[in-house]
XYZ file of C-alpha atoms in Angstrom:
479
model
C -11.188 2.733 38.441
C -11.488 0.578 35.328
C -14.615 0.948 33.204
C -16.085 -2.318 31.962
C -18.766 -2.187 29.288
C -20.945 -5.291 29.121
C -23.014 -4.610 26.009
C -22.652 -3.571 22.348
C -24.540 -0.735 20.659
C -26.333 -2.459 17.783
C -29.607 -1.498 16.154
C -30.139 1.517 18.374
C -29.901 -0.334 21.684
C -27.358 -1.861 24.032
C -27.438 -5.612 23.482
C -25.681 -8.637 24.903
C -22.781 -9.784 22.685
C -22.921 -13.127 20.932
C -19.729 -14.364 22.628
C -18.052 -13.992 26.011
C -14.736 -12.758 24.572
C -13.559 -9.357 25.719
C -11.094 -6.654 24.644
C -8.987 -4.955 27.297
C -8.100 -1.290 26.946
C -4.521 -0.695 28.107
C -2.928 2.644 29.003
C -0.050 3.410 26.635
C 1.607 5.507 29.349
C 1.212 3.306 32.444
C 0.549 -0.142 30.916
C -2.389 -0.463 33.317
C -5.811 -1.828 32.380
C -8.253 1.026 31.739
C -11.303 -1.133 31.174
C -12.783 -3.628 28.759
C -15.572 -4.079 26.239
C -17.116 -7.121 24.558
C -15.274 -8.404 21.520
C -17.571 -8.518 18.546
C -18.155 -11.716 16.596
C -19.503 -12.514 13.124
C -22.933 -13.000 14.689
C -22.771 -9.447 16.059
C -21.793 -8.128 12.618
C -24.748 -10.023 11.116
C -27.077 -8.394 13.620
C -25.644 -4.931 12.965
C -25.875 -5.275 9.173
C -29.454 -6.549 9.426
C -30.326 -3.555 11.616
C -28.697 -1.193 9.111
C -30.614 -2.685 6.207
C -33.838 -2.444 8.186
C -33.100 1.214 8.954
C -32.828 1.924 5.240
C -36.139 0.230 4.475
C -38.456 0.576 7.439
C -37.309 3.392 9.760
C -37.814 7.130 9.719
C -34.325 7.384 8.240
C -35.513 5.805 4.996
C -37.934 8.641 4.300
C -36.084 11.471 6.057
C -35.707 14.701 4.134
C -32.294 16.368 3.895
C -33.454 18.847 6.535
C -34.452 16.024 8.901
C -31.089 14.306 8.428
C -29.369 17.588 9.163
C -31.328 18.071 12.382
C -30.450 14.559 13.551
C -26.769 15.152 12.803
C -26.804 18.416 14.765
C -28.339 16.581 17.741
C -25.570 14.006 17.423
C -22.932 16.764 17.376
C -24.484 18.346 20.480
C -24.325 15.038 22.329
C -20.690 14.473 21.327
C -19.756 18.000 22.359
C -21.168 17.349 25.845
C -18.808 14.380 26.130
C -15.766 16.122 24.646
C -13.586 16.046 27.800
C -14.258 12.343 28.382
C -13.627 11.507 24.722
C -10.287 13.335 24.692
C -9.181 11.666 27.906
C -10.251 8.209 26.710
C -8.269 8.546 23.486
C -5.146 9.948 25.166
C -5.213 7.311 27.884
C -5.466 4.485 25.368
C -3.160 5.424 22.497
C -0.897 8.024 24.136
C -2.018 11.053 22.115
C -1.051 14.270 23.960
C -4.206 15.628 25.589
C -3.903 19.064 23.968
C -4.084 17.337 20.592
C -6.937 14.977 21.461
C -8.979 17.925 22.736
C -8.440 19.790 19.474
C -8.785 16.924 17.010
C -10.596 13.958 18.524
C -13.141 16.167 20.289
C -13.285 19.641 18.728
C -12.495 18.779 15.100
C -14.907 15.834 15.252
C -17.809 18.048 16.316
C -16.914 20.602 13.647
C -16.789 17.927 10.960
C -20.200 16.548 11.900
C -21.752 20.019 11.933
C -20.148 20.786 8.554
C -21.852 17.788 6.939
C -25.095 18.525 8.758
C -25.157 21.899 7.005
C -24.293 20.332 3.651
C -27.099 17.827 4.135
C -29.607 20.594 4.836
C -29.231 22.136 1.398
C -28.692 18.945 -0.574
C -30.555 18.597 -3.881
C -31.403 14.924 -4.382
C -32.996 15.220 -7.795
C -32.553 17.386 -10.862
C -34.253 17.569 -14.225
C -32.013 17.518 -17.280
C -33.190 18.239 -20.813
C -31.924 15.679 -23.277
C -30.361 16.591 -26.642
C -32.853 14.097 -28.085
C -35.781 16.230 -26.993
C -36.925 14.245 -23.960
C -36.273 14.880 -20.251
C -34.368 12.895 -17.632
C -34.633 12.929 -13.861
C -31.213 12.376 -12.279
C -31.434 11.231 -8.669
C -28.736 10.907 -5.998
C -29.623 8.053 -3.656
C -27.822 6.503 -0.660
C -25.432 3.734 -1.646
C -26.846 1.636 1.208
C -25.123 -0.053 4.138
C -21.546 1.075 4.747
C -18.985 -1.156 6.437
C -16.351 1.108 8.010
C -13.032 0.086 9.574
C -10.879 2.591 11.463
C -7.424 2.392 13.099
C -6.219 3.322 16.570
C -4.178 6.463 15.917
C -7.091 8.936 15.479
C -10.049 6.685 16.298
C -12.760 9.323 16.677
C -12.039 11.778 13.873
C -11.282 8.964 11.409
C -14.614 7.381 12.330
C -16.437 10.663 11.839
C -14.771 11.189 8.453
C -16.887 8.200 7.382
C -19.950 8.579 9.597
C -20.679 12.228 8.784
C -20.790 12.067 4.946
C -22.536 8.690 5.112
C -25.297 10.158 7.286
C -25.547 13.230 5.070
C -26.082 10.915 2.100
C -28.759 8.931 3.965
C -26.774 5.730 4.463
C -26.602 3.432 7.490
C -23.200 2.412 8.816
C -21.618 -0.466 10.740
C -18.337 0.603 12.260
C -15.547 -1.678 13.470
C -13.165 0.121 15.837
C -9.614 -1.085 16.402
C -9.130 -3.266 19.504
C -6.436 -0.835 20.707
C -8.976 1.992 21.114
C -12.434 0.890 22.185
C -13.492 3.068 25.122
C -13.995 6.165 22.976
C -16.444 4.335 20.695
C -18.651 3.606 23.723
C -18.904 7.347 24.365
C -19.751 8.098 20.733
C -22.404 5.370 20.772
C -23.914 6.921 23.905
C -24.072 10.224 22.015
C -25.844 8.546 19.077
C -28.379 7.087 21.490
C -28.965 10.472 23.142
C -29.421 12.075 19.722
C -32.183 9.551 19.013
C -30.802 8.502 15.672
C -33.181 5.919 14.178
C -32.336 2.344 15.251
C -29.709 0.726 13.049
C -28.392 3.917 11.459
C -25.069 3.429 13.301
C -23.770 0.347 15.120
C -20.350 -0.286 16.668
C -18.804 -3.779 16.723
C -15.175 -3.788 17.965
C -12.771 -6.539 16.994
C -9.599 -7.540 15.211
C -8.565 -8.206 11.622
C -10.669 -11.332 11.191
C -13.815 -9.463 12.166
C -12.885 -6.656 9.782
C -12.477 -9.153 6.961
C -15.907 -10.580 7.750
C -17.469 -7.111 7.577
C -15.731 -6.281 4.282
C -17.076 -9.427 2.587
C -20.534 -9.393 4.200
C -23.274 -9.804 1.560
C -25.407 -7.134 3.246
C -22.754 -4.402 2.899
C -22.967 -2.085 -0.110
C -19.785 -0.035 0.352
C -16.575 -0.297 2.373
C -14.673 2.641 3.872
C -11.260 1.850 5.343
C -8.401 3.741 6.956
C -5.227 1.842 7.768
C -2.071 0.406 6.292
C -1.421 0.093 2.581
C -0.890 -3.654 3.028
C -4.346 -4.135 4.533
C -5.819 -1.714 2.013
C -4.626 -3.851 -0.911
C -6.266 -6.941 0.593
C -9.540 -5.076 1.090
C -9.375 -3.644 -2.429
C -8.937 -7.145 -3.877
C -11.952 -8.444 -1.952
C -14.117 -5.497 -2.982
C -13.030 -5.930 -6.599
C -14.205 -9.533 -6.542
C -17.536 -8.409 -5.101
C -17.806 -5.370 -7.417
C -18.268 -3.352 -4.227
C -17.279 0.326 -4.049
C -14.475 1.044 -1.621
C -12.605 4.086 -0.350
C -9.135 3.618 1.085
C -7.154 6.125 3.136
C -3.787 4.457 3.577
C -0.182 5.094 4.583
C 2.276 7.835 3.790
C 5.907 8.890 3.842
C 5.497 12.588 3.267
C 8.230 15.086 2.516
C 8.761 18.577 3.872
C 10.689 20.617 1.314
C 12.614 23.415 3.022
C 13.453 25.913 0.300
C 16.646 27.905 0.757
C 14.740 31.042 1.827
C 12.584 29.277 4.454
C 12.153 30.518 8.014
C 13.964 27.702 9.802
C 12.766 28.700 13.247
C 9.139 28.626 12.061
C 9.611 25.111 10.728
C 11.207 23.830 13.940
C 8.330 25.263 15.946
C 5.899 23.481 13.605
C 7.588 20.064 13.810
C 5.231 18.773 16.552
C 2.206 19.348 14.307
C 3.743 18.770 10.869
C 6.270 15.972 11.392
C 5.561 14.481 14.818
C 1.799 14.889 15.153
C 0.534 12.318 17.652
C 4.161 11.348 18.346
C 4.621 10.536 14.658
C 1.603 8.207 14.541
C -0.130 10.135 11.765
C -0.359 8.923 8.180
C 0.423 12.332 6.658
C 3.410 13.228 8.887
C 6.297 14.858 7.022
C 9.023 12.555 8.332
C 11.335 13.140 5.348
C 12.896 16.585 5.779
C 14.455 17.817 2.532
C 17.043 20.501 3.224
C 19.137 22.548 0.758
C 22.820 21.557 0.703
C 23.764 25.197 1.312
C 21.981 25.189 4.691
C 22.093 21.483 5.508
C 24.237 21.602 8.660
C 22.224 24.538 9.982
C 18.978 22.630 9.417
C 20.254 19.470 11.112
C 21.457 21.366 14.170
C 18.234 23.358 14.530
C 15.930 20.366 14.131
C 17.990 18.198 16.472
C 17.993 20.920 19.126
C 14.267 21.476 18.769
C 13.318 17.797 18.800
C 15.519 16.976 21.786
C 13.771 19.731 23.767
C 10.221 18.448 23.230
C 8.673 17.482 26.594
C 7.938 13.763 26.671
C 5.813 11.939 29.204
C 2.278 11.376 30.444
C -0.115 12.185 27.568
C -2.625 13.597 30.075
C -0.054 16.231 31.104
C -0.851 19.394 29.155
C 2.871 20.137 28.716
C 3.572 16.860 26.908
C 4.483 17.161 23.228
C 5.565 13.556 22.552
C 3.666 10.723 24.176
C 4.175 6.957 24.130
C 3.608 4.598 21.246
C 0.130 3.082 21.213
C 1.183 -0.461 22.114
C 4.181 -2.552 23.073
C 4.121 -4.238 19.665
C 4.121 -0.901 17.878
C 7.055 0.347 19.953
C 8.996 -2.749 18.904
C 8.204 -1.950 15.269
C 9.469 1.634 15.626
C 12.588 0.488 17.470
C 13.371 -2.010 14.703
C 13.386 0.863 12.202
C 15.635 2.924 14.459
C 18.060 0.003 14.631
C 18.041 -0.185 10.835
C 18.555 3.562 10.597
C 21.705 3.359 12.682
C 23.229 1.186 9.940
C 22.106 3.519 7.126
C 22.610 7.047 8.431
C 23.962 9.222 11.221
C 21.959 9.268 14.457
C 21.855 12.877 15.645
C 19.533 12.698 18.636
C 17.293 10.174 20.374
C 17.323 6.573 19.255
C 16.444 4.904 22.553
C 13.937 4.807 25.373
C 13.790 7.775 27.785
C 15.595 6.770 30.974
C 13.276 8.815 33.170
C 10.144 6.918 32.080
C 10.127 3.378 33.431
C 6.521 2.631 32.524
C 4.806 3.140 29.186
C 5.717 2.397 25.590
C 7.926 5.432 25.016
C 10.495 6.040 22.283
C 12.754 9.071 22.296
C 12.122 11.598 19.499
C 14.773 10.603 16.986
C 16.567 12.427 14.177
C 18.802 10.903 11.503
C 21.079 12.967 9.248
C 23.049 12.090 6.106
C 20.099 10.001 4.938
C 19.895 8.833 1.343
C 16.354 8.790 -0.009
C 16.811 5.134 -0.983
C 17.368 4.130 2.661
C 14.749 1.964 4.364
C 14.050 4.684 6.946
C 13.361 7.132 4.093
C 11.123 4.817 2.081
C 9.055 2.849 4.584
C 6.402 4.221 6.914
C 7.759 4.031 10.471
C 4.738 5.617 12.183
C 6.716 6.985 15.082
C 8.764 10.032 16.185
C 11.593 9.391 13.719
C 12.774 12.016 11.216
C 15.153 11.618 8.276
C 16.944 14.738 7.021
C 17.905 14.483 3.341
C 20.094 16.911 1.406
C 19.138 18.211 -2.043
C 21.118 20.147 -4.655
C 18.513 22.447 -6.185
C 14.761 22.881 -6.404
C 14.317 20.333 -9.177
C 16.283 17.815 -7.133
C 14.075 18.478 -4.102
C 10.923 17.827 -6.117
C 12.434 14.659 -7.582
C 13.315 13.333 -4.128
C 9.912 14.230 -2.698
C 8.221 12.313 -5.519
C 10.569 9.333 -5.232
C 8.209 7.386 -2.972
C 5.529 4.752 -3.349
C 3.313 7.024 -1.225
C 1.597 10.324 -1.916
C -0.620 11.460 0.945
C 0.773 14.623 2.546
C 3.651 17.042 2.222
C 4.703 20.597 2.935
C 6.755 23.351 1.309
C 8.457 26.040 3.385
C 9.440 29.440 2.008
C 9.089 33.138 2.798
C 7.570 33.393 -0.691
C 4.260 31.544 -0.397
C 3.439 31.890 -4.099
C 6.724 30.256 -5.011
C 6.074 27.520 -2.438
C 2.644 26.877 -3.956
C 4.268 26.548 -7.390
C 6.561 23.876 -5.967
C 3.583 22.178 -4.272
C 1.838 21.876 -7.640
C 4.721 19.684 -8.845
C 4.571 17.277 -5.915
C 2.841 13.917 -6.420
C 0.602 14.004 -3.393
C -3.073 14.327 -2.583
C -2.574 17.056 0.026
C 0.212 19.593 0.548
C 0.601 22.445 3.006
C 2.473 25.688 2.478
C 4.292 26.826 5.645
C 2.159 24.502 7.747
C -0.281 21.634 7.430
C -3.841 21.040 8.598
C -6.559 19.207 6.621
C -9.415 21.535 5.684
C -13.009 20.460 6.409
C -14.097 21.993 3.101
C -11.482 20.308 0.891
C -11.012 16.685 -0.219
C -8.441 14.688 1.756
C -6.731 11.553 0.462
C -3.732 10.194 -1.344
C -2.332 8.934 -4.624
C -0.187 5.913 -5.411
C 0.040 3.559 -2.400
C -1.648 6.130 -0.172
C -5.121 5.160 -1.215
C -8.199 5.526 -3.382
C -10.958 8.094 -3.089
C -11.291 11.191 -0.956
C -12.703 12.081 2.446
C -13.873 15.491 3.689
C -15.188 18.365 1.628
C -18.483 18.084 -0.277
C -16.783 15.530 -2.546
C -16.882 12.921 0.232
C -20.678 12.719 0.117
C -20.580 11.517 -3.484
C -18.751 8.354 -2.370
C -21.826 7.421 -0.309
C -24.336 8.011 -3.082
C -25.293 6.350 -6.325
C -26.998 7.880 -9.339
C -30.285 6.856 -10.878
C -31.497 8.230 -14.213
C -35.220 8.170 -14.996
C -35.894 8.791 -18.694
C -39.173 10.598 -19.284
C -39.999 9.617 -22.854
C -43.521 10.904 -23.029
């Protein structure tokens, strides 16, 4: 039965939207309507920003101690954890993420991330005294940057939201979050958790909508900082607007990451890791290693092993616990992925996949696809496809592998595979990327995550993320 939400969570309560427009949530696997929510409007954003500003001036949040913020965040985590099964199912039903993955990441990892920042908040020092070389003393304070406007995409809607919410709350900010119209049902559940946790009114509001609404939020005069995850194209537009406004912005953008398979790698271990390293969320992950760099001496062996492994991945209903590759998140996105596959067939050798699975009549499915004999200058090797499409590229020696890996406008993720982990780490140090895994890949809660080059600005996660939601004030004590 479809779930239809009639109100928006703004200012700590469920309120009637300013317009009658609605957003339908569609199942990526069945193409059926799952439910609908109100579509936010500029008037709803105005209301949410006003509530956020009021929370920072007049609510208990404005005077909360670090310990009180921590306690509120732990209550929030408890309320999310209670809803974990529903959250995982909502995400998988909407965007096609395999349920095993949504349980681990969208539910479990989200709770862990919120608790991590709750603990950091508890011990946070907001003020320090520094002696001056001139003989006086200065108080250096860390204060909340203010109201945060956050925009998140559809591929990991919950964890990417929490990567902004958690450090912002730890810093004492208030946040207005705009979910993607492709994934809206999960945000209703998170809002219900915020209400149950009794976060002060206005600390978090959710206003779903499309690009125009996002642009309105980015340029809103009541917003003090923007946090965005999405495409590099959209990120550049947001960066330009924030530059004009002299508004701080953090951008977590696209990627075209490389997996360097050194000649001594355990090939079987890599093939087993492909679902998490190269086809996480059916390839709809910004850090996926979709360029596979294989040594010329083992190239044919690598192609055969990867093709065999990929062609064996179970594909189907994302709510089936055996599914490894689900559907694309929307019909339009499947068309985008298929256009890249068509281009790849003119640039390289199609080894496996390349079409739609014949056994799945409904849903926006694309077969897991592998191309061999790919030149790194090819379109499929340079542009972010955001689907289950791998390009296997041959390299001559280690220096050549590093050169190819770095020959990209992106620099977000990457992996190095070797039976000698110290050697692999030495190679990783030479890669132009913000994050790199050795014999695997999983972002660490306690380490900064983000990219270089066209992959973004700033970092999320780790204690460093809190600094992006704070500003410094120096008070000079002259006598």
